[in-house]
Short mmCIF file of C-alpha atoms and ligand atoms in Angstrom, two decimals:
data_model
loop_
_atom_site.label_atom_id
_atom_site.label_comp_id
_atom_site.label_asym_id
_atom_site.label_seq_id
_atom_site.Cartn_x
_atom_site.Cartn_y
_atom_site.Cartn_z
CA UNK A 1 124.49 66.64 175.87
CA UNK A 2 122.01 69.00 173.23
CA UNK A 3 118.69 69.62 174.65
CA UNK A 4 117.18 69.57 171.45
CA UNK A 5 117.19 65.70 170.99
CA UNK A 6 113.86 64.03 169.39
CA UNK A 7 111.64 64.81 172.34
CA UNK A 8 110.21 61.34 171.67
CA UNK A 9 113.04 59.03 171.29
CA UNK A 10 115.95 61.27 172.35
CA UNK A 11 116.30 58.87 175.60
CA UNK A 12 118.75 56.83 174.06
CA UNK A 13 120.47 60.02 171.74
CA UNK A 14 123.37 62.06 172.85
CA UNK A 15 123.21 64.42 169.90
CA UNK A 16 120.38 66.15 167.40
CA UNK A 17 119.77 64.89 164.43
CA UNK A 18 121.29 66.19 161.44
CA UNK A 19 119.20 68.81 159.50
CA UNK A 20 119.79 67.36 156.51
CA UNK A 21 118.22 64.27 157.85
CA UNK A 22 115.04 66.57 158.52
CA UNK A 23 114.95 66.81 154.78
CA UNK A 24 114.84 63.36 153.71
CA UNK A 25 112.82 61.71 156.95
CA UNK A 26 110.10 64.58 157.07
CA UNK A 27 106.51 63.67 156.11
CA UNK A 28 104.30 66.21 158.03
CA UNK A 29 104.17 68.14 155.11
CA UNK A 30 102.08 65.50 152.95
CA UNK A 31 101.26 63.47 155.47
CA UNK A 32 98.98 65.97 157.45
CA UNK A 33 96.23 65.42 155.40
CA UNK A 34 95.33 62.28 157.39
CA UNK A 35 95.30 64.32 160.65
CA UNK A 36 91.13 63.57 161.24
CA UNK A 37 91.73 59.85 160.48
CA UNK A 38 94.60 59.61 162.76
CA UNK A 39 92.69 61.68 165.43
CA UNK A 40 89.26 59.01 165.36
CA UNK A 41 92.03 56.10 165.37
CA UNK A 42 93.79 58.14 168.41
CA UNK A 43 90.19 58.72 170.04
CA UNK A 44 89.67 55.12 169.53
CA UNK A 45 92.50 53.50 170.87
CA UNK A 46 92.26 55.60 174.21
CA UNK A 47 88.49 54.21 174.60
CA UNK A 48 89.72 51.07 174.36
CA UNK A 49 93.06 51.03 176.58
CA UNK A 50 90.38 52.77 178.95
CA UNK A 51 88.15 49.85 179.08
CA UNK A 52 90.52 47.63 179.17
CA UNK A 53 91.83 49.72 182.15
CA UNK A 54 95.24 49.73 180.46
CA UNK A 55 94.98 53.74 181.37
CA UNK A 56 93.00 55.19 183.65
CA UNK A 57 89.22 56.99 182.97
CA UNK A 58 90.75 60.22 184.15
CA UNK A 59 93.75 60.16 181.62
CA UNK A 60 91.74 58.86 178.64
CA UNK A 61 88.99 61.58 179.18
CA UNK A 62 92.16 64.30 179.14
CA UNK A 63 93.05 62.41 176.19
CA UNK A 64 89.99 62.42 174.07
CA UNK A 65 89.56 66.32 175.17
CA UNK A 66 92.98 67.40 174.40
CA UNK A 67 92.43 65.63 170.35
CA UNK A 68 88.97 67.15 170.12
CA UNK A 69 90.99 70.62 170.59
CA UNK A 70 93.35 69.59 168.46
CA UNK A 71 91.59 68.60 165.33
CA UNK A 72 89.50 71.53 166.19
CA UNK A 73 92.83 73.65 165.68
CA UNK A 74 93.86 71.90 162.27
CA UNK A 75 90.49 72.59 160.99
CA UNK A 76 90.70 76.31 161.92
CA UNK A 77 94.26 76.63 160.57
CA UNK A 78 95.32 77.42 163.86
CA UNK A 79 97.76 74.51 164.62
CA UNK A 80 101.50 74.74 163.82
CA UNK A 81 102.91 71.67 162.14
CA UNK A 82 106.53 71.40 163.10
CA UNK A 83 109.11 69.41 160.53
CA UNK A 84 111.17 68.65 162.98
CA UNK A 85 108.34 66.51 164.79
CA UNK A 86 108.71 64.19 161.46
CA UNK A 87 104.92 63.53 160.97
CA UNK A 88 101.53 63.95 161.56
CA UNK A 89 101.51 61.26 164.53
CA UNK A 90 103.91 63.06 166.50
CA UNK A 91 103.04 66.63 165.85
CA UNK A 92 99.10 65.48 167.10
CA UNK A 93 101.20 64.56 170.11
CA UNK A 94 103.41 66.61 171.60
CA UNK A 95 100.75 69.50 170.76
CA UNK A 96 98.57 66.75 173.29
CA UNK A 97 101.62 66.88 175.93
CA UNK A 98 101.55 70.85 175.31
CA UNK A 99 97.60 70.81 176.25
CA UNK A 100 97.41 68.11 178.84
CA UNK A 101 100.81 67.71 180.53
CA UNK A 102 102.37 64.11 180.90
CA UNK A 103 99.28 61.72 180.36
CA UNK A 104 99.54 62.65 176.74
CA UNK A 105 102.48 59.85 177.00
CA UNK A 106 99.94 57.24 177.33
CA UNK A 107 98.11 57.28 174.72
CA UNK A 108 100.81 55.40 172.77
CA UNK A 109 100.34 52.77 174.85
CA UNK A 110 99.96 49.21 173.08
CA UNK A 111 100.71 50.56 169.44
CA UNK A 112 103.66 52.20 167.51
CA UNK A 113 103.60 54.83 164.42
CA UNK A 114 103.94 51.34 162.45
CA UNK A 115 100.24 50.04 162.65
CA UNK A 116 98.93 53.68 163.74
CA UNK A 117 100.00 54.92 159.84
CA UNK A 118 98.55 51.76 158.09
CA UNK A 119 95.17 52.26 160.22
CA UNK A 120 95.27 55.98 159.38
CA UNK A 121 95.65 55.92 155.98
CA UNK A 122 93.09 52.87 155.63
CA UNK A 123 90.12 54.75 156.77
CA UNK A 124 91.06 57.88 155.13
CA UNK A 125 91.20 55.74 151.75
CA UNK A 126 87.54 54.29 152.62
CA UNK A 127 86.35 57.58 152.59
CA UNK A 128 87.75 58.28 149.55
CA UNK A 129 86.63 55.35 148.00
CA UNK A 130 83.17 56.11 148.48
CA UNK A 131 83.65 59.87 147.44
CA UNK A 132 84.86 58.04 144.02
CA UNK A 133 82.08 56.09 143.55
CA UNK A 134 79.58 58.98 143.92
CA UNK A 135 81.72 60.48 141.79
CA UNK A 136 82.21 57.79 139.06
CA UNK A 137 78.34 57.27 139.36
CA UNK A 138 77.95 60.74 138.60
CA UNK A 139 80.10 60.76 135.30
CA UNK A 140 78.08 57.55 134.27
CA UNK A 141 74.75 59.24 134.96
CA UNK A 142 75.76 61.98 132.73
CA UNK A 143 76.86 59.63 129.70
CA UNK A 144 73.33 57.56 130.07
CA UNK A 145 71.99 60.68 129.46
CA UNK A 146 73.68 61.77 126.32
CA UNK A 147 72.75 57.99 125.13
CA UNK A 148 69.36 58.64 125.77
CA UNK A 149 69.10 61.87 123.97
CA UNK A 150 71.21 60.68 121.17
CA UNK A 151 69.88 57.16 120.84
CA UNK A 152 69.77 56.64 117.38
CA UNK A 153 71.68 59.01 115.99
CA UNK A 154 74.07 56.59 113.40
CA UNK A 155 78.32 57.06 113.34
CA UNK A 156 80.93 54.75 112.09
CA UNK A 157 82.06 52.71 114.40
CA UNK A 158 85.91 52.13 113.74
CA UNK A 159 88.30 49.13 114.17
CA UNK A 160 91.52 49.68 114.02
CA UNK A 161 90.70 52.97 113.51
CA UNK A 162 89.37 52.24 109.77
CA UNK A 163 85.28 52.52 109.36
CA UNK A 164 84.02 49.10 110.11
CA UNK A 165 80.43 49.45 110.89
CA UNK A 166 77.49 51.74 111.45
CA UNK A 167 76.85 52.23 115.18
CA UNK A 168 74.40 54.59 117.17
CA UNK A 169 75.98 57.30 119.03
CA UNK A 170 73.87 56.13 122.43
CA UNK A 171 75.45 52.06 121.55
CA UNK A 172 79.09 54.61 122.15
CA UNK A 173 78.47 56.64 125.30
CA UNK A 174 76.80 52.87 126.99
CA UNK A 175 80.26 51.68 126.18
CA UNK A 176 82.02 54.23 128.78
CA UNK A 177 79.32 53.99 131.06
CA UNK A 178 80.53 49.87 131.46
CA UNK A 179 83.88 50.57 131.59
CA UNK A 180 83.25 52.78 134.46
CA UNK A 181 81.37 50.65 136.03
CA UNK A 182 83.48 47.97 136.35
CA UNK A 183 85.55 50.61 138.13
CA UNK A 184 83.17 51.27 140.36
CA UNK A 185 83.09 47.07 141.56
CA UNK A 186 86.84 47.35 141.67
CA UNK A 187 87.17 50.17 143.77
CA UNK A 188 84.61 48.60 145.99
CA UNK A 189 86.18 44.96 146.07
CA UNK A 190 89.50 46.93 147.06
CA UNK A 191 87.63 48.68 149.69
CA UNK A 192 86.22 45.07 151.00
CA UNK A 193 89.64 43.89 151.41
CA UNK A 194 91.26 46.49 152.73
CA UNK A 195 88.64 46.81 155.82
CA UNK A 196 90.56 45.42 158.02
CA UNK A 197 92.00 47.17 160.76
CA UNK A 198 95.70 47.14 161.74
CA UNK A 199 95.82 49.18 164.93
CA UNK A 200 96.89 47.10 168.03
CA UNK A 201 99.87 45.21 166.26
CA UNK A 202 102.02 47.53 167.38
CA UNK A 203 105.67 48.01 165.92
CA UNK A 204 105.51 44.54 164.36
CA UNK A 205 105.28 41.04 167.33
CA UNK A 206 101.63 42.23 168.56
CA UNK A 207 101.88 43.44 172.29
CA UNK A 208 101.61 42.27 175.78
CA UNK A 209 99.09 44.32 176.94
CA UNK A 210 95.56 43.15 177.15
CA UNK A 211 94.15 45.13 174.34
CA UNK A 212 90.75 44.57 172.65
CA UNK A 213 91.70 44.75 168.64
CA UNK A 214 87.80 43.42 168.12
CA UNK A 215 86.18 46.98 170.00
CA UNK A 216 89.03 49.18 168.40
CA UNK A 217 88.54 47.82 164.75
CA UNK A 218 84.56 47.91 165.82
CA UNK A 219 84.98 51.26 166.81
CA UNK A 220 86.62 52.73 163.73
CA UNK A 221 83.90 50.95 160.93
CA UNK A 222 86.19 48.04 159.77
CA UNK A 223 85.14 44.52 159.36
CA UNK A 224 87.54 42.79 161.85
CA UNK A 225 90.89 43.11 163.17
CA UNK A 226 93.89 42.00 160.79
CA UNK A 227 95.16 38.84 161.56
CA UNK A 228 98.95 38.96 161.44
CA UNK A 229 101.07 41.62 163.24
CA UNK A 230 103.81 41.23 160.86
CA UNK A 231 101.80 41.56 157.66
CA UNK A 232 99.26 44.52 159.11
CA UNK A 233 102.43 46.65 159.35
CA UNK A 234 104.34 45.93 156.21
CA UNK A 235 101.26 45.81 153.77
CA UNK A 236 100.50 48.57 151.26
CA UNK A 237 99.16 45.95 148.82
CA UNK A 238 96.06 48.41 149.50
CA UNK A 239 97.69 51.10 148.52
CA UNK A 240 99.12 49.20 145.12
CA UNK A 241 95.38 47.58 144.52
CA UNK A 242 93.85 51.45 144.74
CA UNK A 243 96.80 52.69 142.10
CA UNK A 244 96.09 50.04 139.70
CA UNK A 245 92.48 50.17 140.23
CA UNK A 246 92.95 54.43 139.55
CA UNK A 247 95.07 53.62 136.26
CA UNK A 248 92.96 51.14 134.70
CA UNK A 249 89.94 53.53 135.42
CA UNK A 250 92.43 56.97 133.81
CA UNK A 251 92.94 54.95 130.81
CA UNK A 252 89.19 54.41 130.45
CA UNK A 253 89.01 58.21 130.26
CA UNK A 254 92.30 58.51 128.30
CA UNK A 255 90.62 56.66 125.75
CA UNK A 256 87.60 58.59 126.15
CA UNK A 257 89.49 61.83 125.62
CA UNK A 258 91.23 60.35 122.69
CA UNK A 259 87.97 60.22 121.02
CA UNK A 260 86.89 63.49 122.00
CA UNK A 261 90.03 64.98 121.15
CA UNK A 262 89.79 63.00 117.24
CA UNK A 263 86.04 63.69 116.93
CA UNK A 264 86.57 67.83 117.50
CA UNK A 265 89.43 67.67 114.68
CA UNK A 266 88.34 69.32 112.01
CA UNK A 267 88.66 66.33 109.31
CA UNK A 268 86.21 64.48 111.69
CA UNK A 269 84.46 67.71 113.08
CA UNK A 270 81.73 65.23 115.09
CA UNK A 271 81.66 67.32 118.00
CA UNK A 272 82.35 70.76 119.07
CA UNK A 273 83.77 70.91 122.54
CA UNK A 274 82.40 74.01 124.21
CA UNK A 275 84.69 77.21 124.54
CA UNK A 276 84.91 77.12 128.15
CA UNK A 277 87.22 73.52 127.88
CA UNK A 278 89.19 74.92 125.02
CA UNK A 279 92.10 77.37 124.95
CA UNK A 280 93.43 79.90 122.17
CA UNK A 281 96.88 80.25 120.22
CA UNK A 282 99.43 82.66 121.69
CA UNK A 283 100.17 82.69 117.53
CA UNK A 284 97.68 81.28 115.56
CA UNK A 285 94.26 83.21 115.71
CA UNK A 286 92.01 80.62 114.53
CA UNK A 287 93.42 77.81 116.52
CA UNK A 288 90.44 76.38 119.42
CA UNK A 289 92.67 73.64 121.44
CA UNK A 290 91.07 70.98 123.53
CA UNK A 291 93.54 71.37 126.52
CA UNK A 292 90.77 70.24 129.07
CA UNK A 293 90.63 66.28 126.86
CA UNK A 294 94.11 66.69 126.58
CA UNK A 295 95.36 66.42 130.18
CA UNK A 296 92.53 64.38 130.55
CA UNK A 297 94.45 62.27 128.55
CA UNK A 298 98.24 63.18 130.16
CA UNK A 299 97.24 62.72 133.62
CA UNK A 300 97.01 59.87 132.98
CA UNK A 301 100.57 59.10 132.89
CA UNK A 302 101.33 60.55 136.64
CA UNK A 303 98.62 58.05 137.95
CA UNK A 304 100.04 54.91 136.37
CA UNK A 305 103.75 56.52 137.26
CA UNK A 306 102.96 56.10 140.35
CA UNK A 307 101.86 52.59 140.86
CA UNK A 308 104.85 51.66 139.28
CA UNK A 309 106.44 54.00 141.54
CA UNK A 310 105.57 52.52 144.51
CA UNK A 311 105.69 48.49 143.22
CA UNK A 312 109.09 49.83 143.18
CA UNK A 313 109.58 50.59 146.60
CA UNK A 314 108.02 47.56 147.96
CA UNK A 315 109.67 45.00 145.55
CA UNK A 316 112.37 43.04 147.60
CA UNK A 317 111.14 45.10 150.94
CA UNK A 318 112.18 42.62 153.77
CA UNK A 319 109.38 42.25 156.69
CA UNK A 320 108.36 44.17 158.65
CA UNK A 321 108.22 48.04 158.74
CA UNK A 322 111.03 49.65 157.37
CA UNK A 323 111.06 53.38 156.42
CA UNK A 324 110.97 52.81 152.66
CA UNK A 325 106.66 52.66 153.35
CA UNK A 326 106.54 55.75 154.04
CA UNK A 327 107.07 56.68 150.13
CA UNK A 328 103.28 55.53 149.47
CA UNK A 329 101.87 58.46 150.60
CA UNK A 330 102.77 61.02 147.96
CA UNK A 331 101.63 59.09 145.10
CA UNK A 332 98.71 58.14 146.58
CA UNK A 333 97.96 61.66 147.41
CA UNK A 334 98.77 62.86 144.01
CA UNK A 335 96.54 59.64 142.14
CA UNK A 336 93.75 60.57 144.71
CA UNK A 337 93.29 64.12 143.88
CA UNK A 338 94.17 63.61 139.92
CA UNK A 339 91.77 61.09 139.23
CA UNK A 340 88.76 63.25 141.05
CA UNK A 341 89.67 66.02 138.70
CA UNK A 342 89.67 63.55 135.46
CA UNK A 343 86.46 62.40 136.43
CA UNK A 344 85.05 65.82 137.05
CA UNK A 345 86.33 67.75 134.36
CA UNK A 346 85.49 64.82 132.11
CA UNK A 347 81.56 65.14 133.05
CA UNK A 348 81.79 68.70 133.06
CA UNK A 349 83.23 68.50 129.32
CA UNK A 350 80.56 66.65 127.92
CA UNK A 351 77.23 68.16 129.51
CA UNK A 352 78.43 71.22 127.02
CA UNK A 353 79.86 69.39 124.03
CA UNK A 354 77.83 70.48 120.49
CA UNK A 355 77.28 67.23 118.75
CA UNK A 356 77.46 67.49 114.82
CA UNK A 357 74.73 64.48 114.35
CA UNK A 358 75.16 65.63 110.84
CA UNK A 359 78.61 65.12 109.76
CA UNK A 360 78.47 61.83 111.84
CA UNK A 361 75.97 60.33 109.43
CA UNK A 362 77.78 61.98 106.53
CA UNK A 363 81.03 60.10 107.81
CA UNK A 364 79.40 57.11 106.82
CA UNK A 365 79.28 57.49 103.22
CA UNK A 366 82.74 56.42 103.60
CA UNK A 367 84.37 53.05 104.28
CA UNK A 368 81.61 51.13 102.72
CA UNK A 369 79.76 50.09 106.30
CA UNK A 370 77.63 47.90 105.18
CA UNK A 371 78.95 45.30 103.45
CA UNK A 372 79.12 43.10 106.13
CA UNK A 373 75.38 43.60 106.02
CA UNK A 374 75.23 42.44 102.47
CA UNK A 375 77.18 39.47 103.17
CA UNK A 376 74.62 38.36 106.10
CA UNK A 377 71.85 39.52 104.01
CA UNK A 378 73.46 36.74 100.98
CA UNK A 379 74.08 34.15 103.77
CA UNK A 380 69.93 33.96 104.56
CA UNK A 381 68.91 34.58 100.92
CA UNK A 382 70.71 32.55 98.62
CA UNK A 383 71.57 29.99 101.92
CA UNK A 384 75.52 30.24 100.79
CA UNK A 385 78.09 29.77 104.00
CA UNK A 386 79.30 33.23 105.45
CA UNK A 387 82.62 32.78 103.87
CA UNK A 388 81.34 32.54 100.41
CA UNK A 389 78.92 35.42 101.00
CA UNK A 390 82.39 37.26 102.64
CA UNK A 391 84.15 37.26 98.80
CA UNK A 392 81.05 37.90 97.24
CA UNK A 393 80.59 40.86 99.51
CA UNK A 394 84.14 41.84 98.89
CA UNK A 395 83.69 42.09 94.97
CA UNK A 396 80.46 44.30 95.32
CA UNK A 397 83.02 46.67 97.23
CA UNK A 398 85.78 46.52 94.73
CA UNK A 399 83.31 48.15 92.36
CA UNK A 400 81.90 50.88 94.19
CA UNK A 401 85.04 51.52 95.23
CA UNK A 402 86.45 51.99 91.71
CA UNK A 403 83.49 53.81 90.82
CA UNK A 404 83.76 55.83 93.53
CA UNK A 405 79.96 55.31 95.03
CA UNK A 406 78.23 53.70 97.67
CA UNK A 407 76.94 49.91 97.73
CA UNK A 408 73.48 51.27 97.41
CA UNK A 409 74.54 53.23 94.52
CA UNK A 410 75.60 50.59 92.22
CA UNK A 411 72.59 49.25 89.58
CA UNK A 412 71.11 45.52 89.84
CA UNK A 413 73.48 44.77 86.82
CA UNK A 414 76.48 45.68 88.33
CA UNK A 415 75.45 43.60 91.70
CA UNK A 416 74.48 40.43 89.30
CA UNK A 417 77.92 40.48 87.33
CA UNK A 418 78.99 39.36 90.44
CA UNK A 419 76.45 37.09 91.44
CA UNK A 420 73.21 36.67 89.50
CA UNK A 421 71.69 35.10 92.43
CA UNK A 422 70.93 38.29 94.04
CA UNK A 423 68.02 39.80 93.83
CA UNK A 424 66.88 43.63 94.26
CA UNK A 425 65.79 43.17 97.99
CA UNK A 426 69.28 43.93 98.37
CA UNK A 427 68.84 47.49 98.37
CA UNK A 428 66.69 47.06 101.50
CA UNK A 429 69.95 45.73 103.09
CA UNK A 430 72.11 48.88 102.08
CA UNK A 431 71.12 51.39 103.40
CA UNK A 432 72.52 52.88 107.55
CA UNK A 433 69.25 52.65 108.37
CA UNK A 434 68.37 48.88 108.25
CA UNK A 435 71.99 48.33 109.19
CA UNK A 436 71.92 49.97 112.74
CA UNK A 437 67.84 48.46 112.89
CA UNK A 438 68.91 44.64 112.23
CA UNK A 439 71.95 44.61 115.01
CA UNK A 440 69.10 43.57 117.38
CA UNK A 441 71.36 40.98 119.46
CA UNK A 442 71.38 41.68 122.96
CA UNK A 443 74.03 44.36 123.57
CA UNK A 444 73.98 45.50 120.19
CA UNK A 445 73.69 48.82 118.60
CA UNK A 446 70.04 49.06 117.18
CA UNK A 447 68.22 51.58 118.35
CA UNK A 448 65.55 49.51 120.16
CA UNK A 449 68.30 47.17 121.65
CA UNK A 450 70.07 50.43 123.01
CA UNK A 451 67.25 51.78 124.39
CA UNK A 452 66.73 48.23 126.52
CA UNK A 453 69.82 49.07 127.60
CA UNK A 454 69.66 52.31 128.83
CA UNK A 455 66.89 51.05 131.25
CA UNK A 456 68.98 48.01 132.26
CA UNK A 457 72.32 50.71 133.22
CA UNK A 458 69.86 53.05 135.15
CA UNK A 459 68.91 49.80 136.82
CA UNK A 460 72.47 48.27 137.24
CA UNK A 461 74.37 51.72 138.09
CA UNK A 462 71.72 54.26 139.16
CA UNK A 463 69.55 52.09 141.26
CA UNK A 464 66.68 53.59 139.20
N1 LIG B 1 105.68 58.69 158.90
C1 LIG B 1 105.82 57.28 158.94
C2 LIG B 1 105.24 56.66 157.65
O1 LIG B 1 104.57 57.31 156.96
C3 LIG B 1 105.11 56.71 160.10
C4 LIG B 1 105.67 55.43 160.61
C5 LIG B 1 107.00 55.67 161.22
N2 LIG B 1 107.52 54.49 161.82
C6 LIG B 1 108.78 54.38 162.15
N3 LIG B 1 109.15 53.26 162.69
N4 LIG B 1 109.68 55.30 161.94
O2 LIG B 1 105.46 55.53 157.34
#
């Protein structure tokens, strides 16, 4: 017989386990990045089999002192994570049977590696929830106050990517800043659901001992216990809800990043993204990339790759545990730490943008933005149905276009061939100006209406 055998399970071995198998079963070195979280549900656990009197006081206080040295040791880089001890669970515990001898064994009383990873990775995910939010809040805070400064500043607002009508440049950062925040209230409904603790169903049936699930799910900040043994051990749908939540909230900066990324090309040349988010040419001289918008946009693929990633792994997963789970960690890992750098680098971009106010407004001398405006100004007037105004609107165009000038351009004669109803308070309805001052609906991109609004999103997502 080897005397290397798993020094947890190797009771029932006769020989080590392959090394190759080392390769493909071996979490620690991902997976020790929940070693605080699994110490507090450790710490908690032993209070409770304590009071409970499951173990005795004098074990559970060796217990609690031998993890307090522990994390103490992680923190300090002092601690040696061995591969061959699988993961972070059982590398926190035979360094506890190294420090305090043979009542280390007890701690595992009542629970299994099965609900002790769920519970783990739970309460590290609430803290990074919140992080997020702050986060999130932060990138919001910024955008309400480029709408604020640029308020009324007047761009073409595009559908399908064709000038449509004129909106203010404040009406377009407000537009993020609810995107994100619906974000923020799905992040935080995910981290409602999730609070429920696991720890205390054990491998999968629940357990015989007497355990107290309400004090150890008290103990650790969640809600209440989880109320199915089976379920608390095979669910990641936490882990799935946090991935799509992450991807929906990436695109919303893809999309942001898109626009920055069109609006600093020079044919649009709307904004000038500062030097320190842009890189060079190795060949062409002149060239002044935006890399930072860019992967701002490409990230986004990794995040979404891996909620499809893991939907993957769970599809067709028979109950309960099965190895298979332990696959959520990476991506989850990787999404976490992406999506904080999107959302920083994505504030940080656009504190030191230049914005061309100038060539915005010029933009709209394109694209004829107004006619809509000349059709709702015919509807009131002449009291003709929308769709007749529509056609009448439509001719107008088809001779400034053809002359190559704007609506406002075009002489009283020209205007009346079309319809000698009209009158020259037309021209009043022409111009940007009364264009972006008339779209007074609530929500809408006037400047007074916008400025409502920025009060009402300090209120809604600042608290101020
Ligand atoms: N490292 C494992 C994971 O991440 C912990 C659970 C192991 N459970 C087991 N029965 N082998 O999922």
């Amino acid at each position: 017989m080897s005397e290397n055998k798993n020094k947890i399970w190797g009771g029932r071995f006769e020989n080590n386990p392959s090394k190759i198998l080392e390769d493909i079963n071996s979490s620690i070195h991902f997976d020790k990045r929940l070693y605080k979280h699994d110490i507090l549900a450790s710490i908690a656990h032993t209070e409770m089999l304590q009071m409970q009197k499951i173990i005795e006081t004098k074990d559970a206080k060796k217990i609690i002192s031998g993890l307090k040295r522990i994390r103490k040791e992680i923190d300090n880089n002092e601690f040696v994570f061995n591969p061959s001890y699988e993961d972070i669970h059982m590398n926190i515990e035979l360094r506890l049977k190294e420090i305090i001898g043979d009542a280390a064994g007890k701690m595992h009383t009542a629970r299994s590696r099965n609900d002790q990873v769920v519970t783990d990775l739970k309460l590290w995910l609430k803290d990074i929830i919140n992080d997020l939010d702050y986060k999130i809040k932060q990138l919001q805070e910024t955008l309400i106050s480029l709408a604020e400064i640029n308020y009324a500043i007047p761009l073409p607002g595009y559908t399908h990517m064709q000038t449509a009508q004129a909106i203010t440049l404040g009406h377009y950062f407000l537009a993020y800043v609810e995107m994100l925040g619906r974000d923020r209230g799905r992040f935080k409904d995910c981290l409602d659901r999730l609070n429920e603790c696991p720890l205390g169903s054990a491998a999968l049936a629940g357990t015989s001992y007497p355990i107290d699930r309400k004090l150890t799910s008290k103990k650790l900040g969640f809600k209440n216990p989880t109320f199915n043994s089976l379920d608390s051990v095979s669910d990641r749908d936490f882990v799935l809800e946090f991935l799509s939540i992450a991807s929906i909230c990436s695109v919303h900066l893809s999309r942001f990043a898109e626009e920055m990324i069109l609006w600093s090309n020079q044919q649009f040349d709307f904004i000038k993204l500062n030097e320190k988010f842009t890189t060079g040419s190795s060949i062409m001289p002149q060239k002044r990339n935006p890399d930072s918008a860019e992967l701002i946009r490409g990230k986004t693929g990794r995040i979404i790759g891996s909620l499809v990633g893991l939907l993957t792994v769970i599809k067709a997963l028979p109950l309960a545990y099965s190895k298979d789970l332990q696959e959520d960690k990476e991506g989850l890992f990787d999404t976490v730490d992406t999506i904080l750098l999107l959302i920083s680098v994505s504030n940080e971009m656009i504190k030191e943008m230049e914005i061309n106010a100038k060539n915005m407004e010029e933009a709209l001398n394109k694209g004829f933005p107004t006619a809509t405006d000349l059709a709702d100004w015919l509807v009131g007037e002449i009291k003709i149905p929308f769709r007749e105004a529509h056609s009448i609107s439509g001719k107008i165009v088809k001779i400034a276009e053809k002359q190559n000038c704007l609506l406002s351009d075009l002489s009283i004669k020209q205007i009346q061939s079309i319809d000698e109803r009209i009158n020259k308070e037309v021209y009043n309805y022409l111009s940007i100006k009364s264009s972006i001052k008339l779209k007074r609906s609530f929500g809408g991109t006037s400047p007074s209406e916008v400025k409502k609004q920025i009060k009402l999103a300090k209120k809604r997502f600042l608290k101020i």
